[in-house]
Amino acid sequence: MLTLGRLFTGVLAVGMCLSSCQDDDETSIDTQTLLFGSFYGECSGERCVEIYKLDTNKRELSEDTQDKYPLANSPYNGQYTALPASFYPLVQDLPNLIPNQLFLEANGSIGSPDASDQGGFYLEVTQNGNRRYWFIDTQKTRIPAFLHPLVDTLSTRIPKLP
């Protein structure tokens, strides 16, 4: 005969097993779409604001056609046109280069992007259904060391894009 105590013990044991079997990483990052780019306020010409959308499912890279200076208090909303397929391999690995520590940072500015006309980088991912976005200083002395490899990569790859 099953007693209430044994039933409770059995339910407790199953619950403990299920909770210990769960993945400890509760962060779900959508690496399908990544927005990235650079911006400069004291600048002239078409290259002052360059924002791109990388879609890994479609294996497509698109460029924003608006070229509006991004506002630090909201994510960037662009209008994108697909680039030739030859540009996709230049940036296809960017989602894998985003350090996990970045997701501990609040949305907004890291460092003082473009405060002294040095420009900044824009980065946006979707995490647990929410848009996460950062405006990152180009001066490595103003940002955490964990961002240095990503900033170096963006510095070398964005100029290779149209």
Short mmCIF file of C-alpha atoms in Angstrom, two decimals:
data_model
loop_
_atom_site.label_atom_id
_atom_site.label_comp_id
_atom_site.label_asym_id
_atom_site.label_seq_id
_atom_site.Cartn_x
_atom_site.Cartn_y
_atom_site.Cartn_z
CA MET A 1 0.00 0.00 0.00
CA LEU A 2 1.31 3.43 -1.00
CA THR A 3 1.37 5.82 1.91
CA LEU A 4 1.23 9.57 1.63
CA GLY A 5 4.81 9.79 2.97
CA ARG A 6 6.15 7.43 0.28
CA LEU A 7 4.24 9.32 -2.42
CA PHE A 8 5.71 12.62 -1.23
CA THR A 9 9.22 11.11 -1.13
CA GLY A 10 8.79 9.77 -4.67
CA VAL A 11 7.55 13.10 -6.03
CA LEU A 12 10.38 14.90 -4.25
CA ALA A 13 12.97 12.51 -5.72
CA VAL A 14 11.62 12.94 -9.26
CA GLY A 15 11.57 16.73 -8.84
CA MET A 16 15.16 16.77 -7.60
CA CYS A 17 16.28 14.62 -10.52
CA LEU A 18 14.53 16.84 -13.05
CA SER A 19 15.94 20.04 -11.57
CA SER A 20 19.47 18.64 -11.44
CA CYS A 21 19.20 17.43 -15.02
CA GLN A 22 18.34 20.89 -16.38
CA ASP A 23 20.92 22.86 -18.31
CA ASP A 24 22.52 25.43 -16.02
CA ASP A 25 22.71 27.97 -18.86
CA GLU A 26 19.29 29.61 -18.92
CA THR A 27 20.39 32.24 -21.41
CA SER A 28 19.02 31.65 -24.87
CA ILE A 29 20.82 33.70 -27.50
CA ASP A 30 19.40 33.89 -31.00
CA THR A 31 22.49 33.72 -33.16
CA GLN A 32 20.39 33.77 -36.30
CA THR A 33 20.37 37.55 -36.56
CA LEU A 34 23.13 39.89 -35.46
CA LEU A 35 23.24 43.63 -36.03
CA PHE A 36 26.67 45.24 -35.96
CA GLY A 37 28.46 48.25 -37.31
CA SER A 38 30.26 51.49 -36.64
CA PHE A 39 29.27 55.12 -36.35
CA TYR A 40 30.99 58.52 -36.25
CA GLY A 41 29.27 61.80 -35.41
CA GLU A 42 31.86 64.32 -36.60
CA CYS A 43 32.18 62.84 -40.05
CA SER A 44 31.19 63.47 -43.62
CA GLY A 45 30.38 61.03 -46.37
CA GLU A 46 28.62 57.71 -46.70
CA ARG A 47 30.98 55.78 -44.37
CA CYS A 48 29.99 57.71 -41.21
CA VAL A 49 27.33 55.20 -40.17
CA GLU A 50 27.64 51.60 -41.31
CA ILE A 51 25.18 49.13 -39.75
CA TYR A 52 24.83 45.57 -41.03
CA LYS A 53 22.47 42.68 -40.41
CA LEU A 54 23.90 39.17 -40.45
CA ASP A 55 21.34 36.37 -40.92
CA THR A 56 23.01 33.00 -40.37
CA ASN A 57 19.92 30.97 -41.37
CA LYS A 58 19.74 32.65 -44.77
CA ARG A 59 23.56 32.91 -44.92
CA GLU A 60 23.04 36.56 -45.86
CA LEU A 61 24.62 39.89 -44.99
CA SER A 62 22.60 43.06 -45.50
CA GLU A 63 23.50 46.72 -45.19
CA ASP A 64 21.33 49.41 -43.65
CA THR A 65 20.30 51.98 -46.26
CA GLN A 66 19.23 54.72 -43.82
CA ASP A 67 22.66 55.45 -42.32
CA LYS A 68 21.11 57.26 -39.35
CA TYR A 69 23.26 58.03 -36.34
CA PRO A 70 22.15 55.53 -33.63
CA LEU A 71 20.55 56.85 -30.45
CA ALA A 72 22.08 55.47 -27.23
CA ASN A 73 18.73 54.93 -25.49
CA SER A 74 17.13 52.54 -27.98
CA PRO A 75 18.01 49.73 -30.39
CA TYR A 76 18.75 50.64 -33.99
CA ASN A 77 15.89 50.26 -36.48
CA GLY A 78 17.22 50.12 -40.00
CA GLN A 79 16.12 49.22 -43.49
CA TYR A 80 18.35 46.58 -44.98
CA THR A 81 19.35 45.57 -48.49
CA ALA A 82 21.12 42.29 -49.15
CA LEU A 83 24.78 42.48 -50.16
CA PRO A 84 26.46 40.14 -52.64
CA ALA A 85 27.03 36.65 -51.19
CA SER A 86 30.80 37.15 -51.40
CA PHE A 87 30.70 39.37 -48.28
CA TYR A 88 29.01 36.82 -46.00
CA PRO A 89 32.17 34.73 -45.32
CA LEU A 90 33.95 37.84 -43.99
CA VAL A 91 31.59 38.06 -41.01
CA GLN A 92 29.85 34.70 -40.67
CA ASP A 93 31.74 33.86 -37.46
CA LEU A 94 30.87 37.10 -35.61
CA PRO A 95 28.08 35.53 -33.46
CA ASN A 96 30.65 33.07 -32.08
CA LEU A 97 33.04 35.90 -31.15
CA ILE A 98 30.64 37.66 -28.78
CA PRO A 99 31.92 37.13 -25.23
CA ASN A 100 29.43 35.78 -22.68
CA GLN A 101 30.40 38.57 -20.26
CA LEU A 102 28.76 41.08 -22.58
CA PHE A 103 25.33 39.76 -21.57
CA LEU A 104 25.99 40.89 -18.00
CA GLU A 105 26.17 44.49 -19.25
CA ALA A 106 23.03 46.63 -19.41
CA ASN A 107 21.72 47.87 -22.74
CA GLY A 108 23.35 51.14 -23.74
CA SER A 109 26.86 52.52 -23.82
CA ILE A 110 30.04 50.79 -22.77
CA GLY A 111 32.79 53.34 -22.39
CA SER A 112 32.17 56.70 -24.05
CA PRO A 113 31.52 55.91 -27.69
CA ASP A 114 32.07 58.87 -30.01
CA ALA A 115 32.46 61.27 -27.06
CA SER A 116 35.76 62.58 -28.43
CA ASP A 117 34.99 62.01 -32.12
CA GLN A 118 36.61 58.56 -32.06
CA GLY A 119 33.43 56.79 -33.17
CA GLY A 120 31.81 53.72 -31.73
CA PHE A 121 30.60 50.23 -32.53
CA TYR A 122 27.00 49.07 -32.47
CA LEU A 123 26.13 45.48 -31.57
CA GLU A 124 22.70 43.90 -31.14
CA VAL A 125 21.53 40.35 -30.48
CA THR A 126 18.24 38.83 -29.40
CA GLN A 127 18.35 37.13 -25.99
CA ASN A 128 15.33 35.28 -24.60
CA GLY A 129 13.14 37.14 -27.08
CA ASN A 130 14.48 40.57 -26.05
CA ARG A 131 16.65 42.82 -28.15
CA ARG A 132 19.97 43.43 -26.40
CA TYR A 133 22.08 46.27 -27.78
CA TRP A 134 25.31 48.04 -26.94
CA PHE A 135 27.19 51.10 -28.14
CA ILE A 136 30.84 50.24 -27.58
CA ASP A 137 33.72 52.70 -27.40
CA THR A 138 36.50 52.23 -29.95
CA GLN A 139 39.13 53.21 -27.34
CA LYS A 140 40.15 49.98 -25.60
CA THR A 141 41.30 51.86 -22.49
CA ARG A 142 37.64 52.80 -21.88
CA ILE A 143 36.11 49.31 -22.18
CA PRO A 144 36.51 46.01 -20.32
CA ALA A 145 39.33 43.73 -21.50
CA PHE A 146 36.87 40.98 -22.46
CA LEU A 147 35.67 43.22 -25.33
CA HIS A 148 39.13 43.89 -26.79
CA PRO A 149 39.19 40.87 -29.18
CA LEU A 150 35.69 41.71 -30.46
CA VAL A 151 36.58 45.39 -30.97
CA ASP A 152 39.77 44.36 -32.81
CA THR A 153 37.73 42.08 -35.08
CA LEU A 154 35.12 44.73 -35.83
CA SER A 155 37.90 47.29 -36.49
CA THR A 156 39.44 45.11 -39.18
CA ARG A 157 36.34 43.63 -40.78
CA ILE A 158 33.89 46.55 -41.08
CA PRO A 159 36.23 48.51 -43.40
CA LYS A 160 36.27 45.50 -45.76
CA LEU A 161 32.49 45.72 -46.23
CA PRO A 162 30.80 48.06 -48.71
#
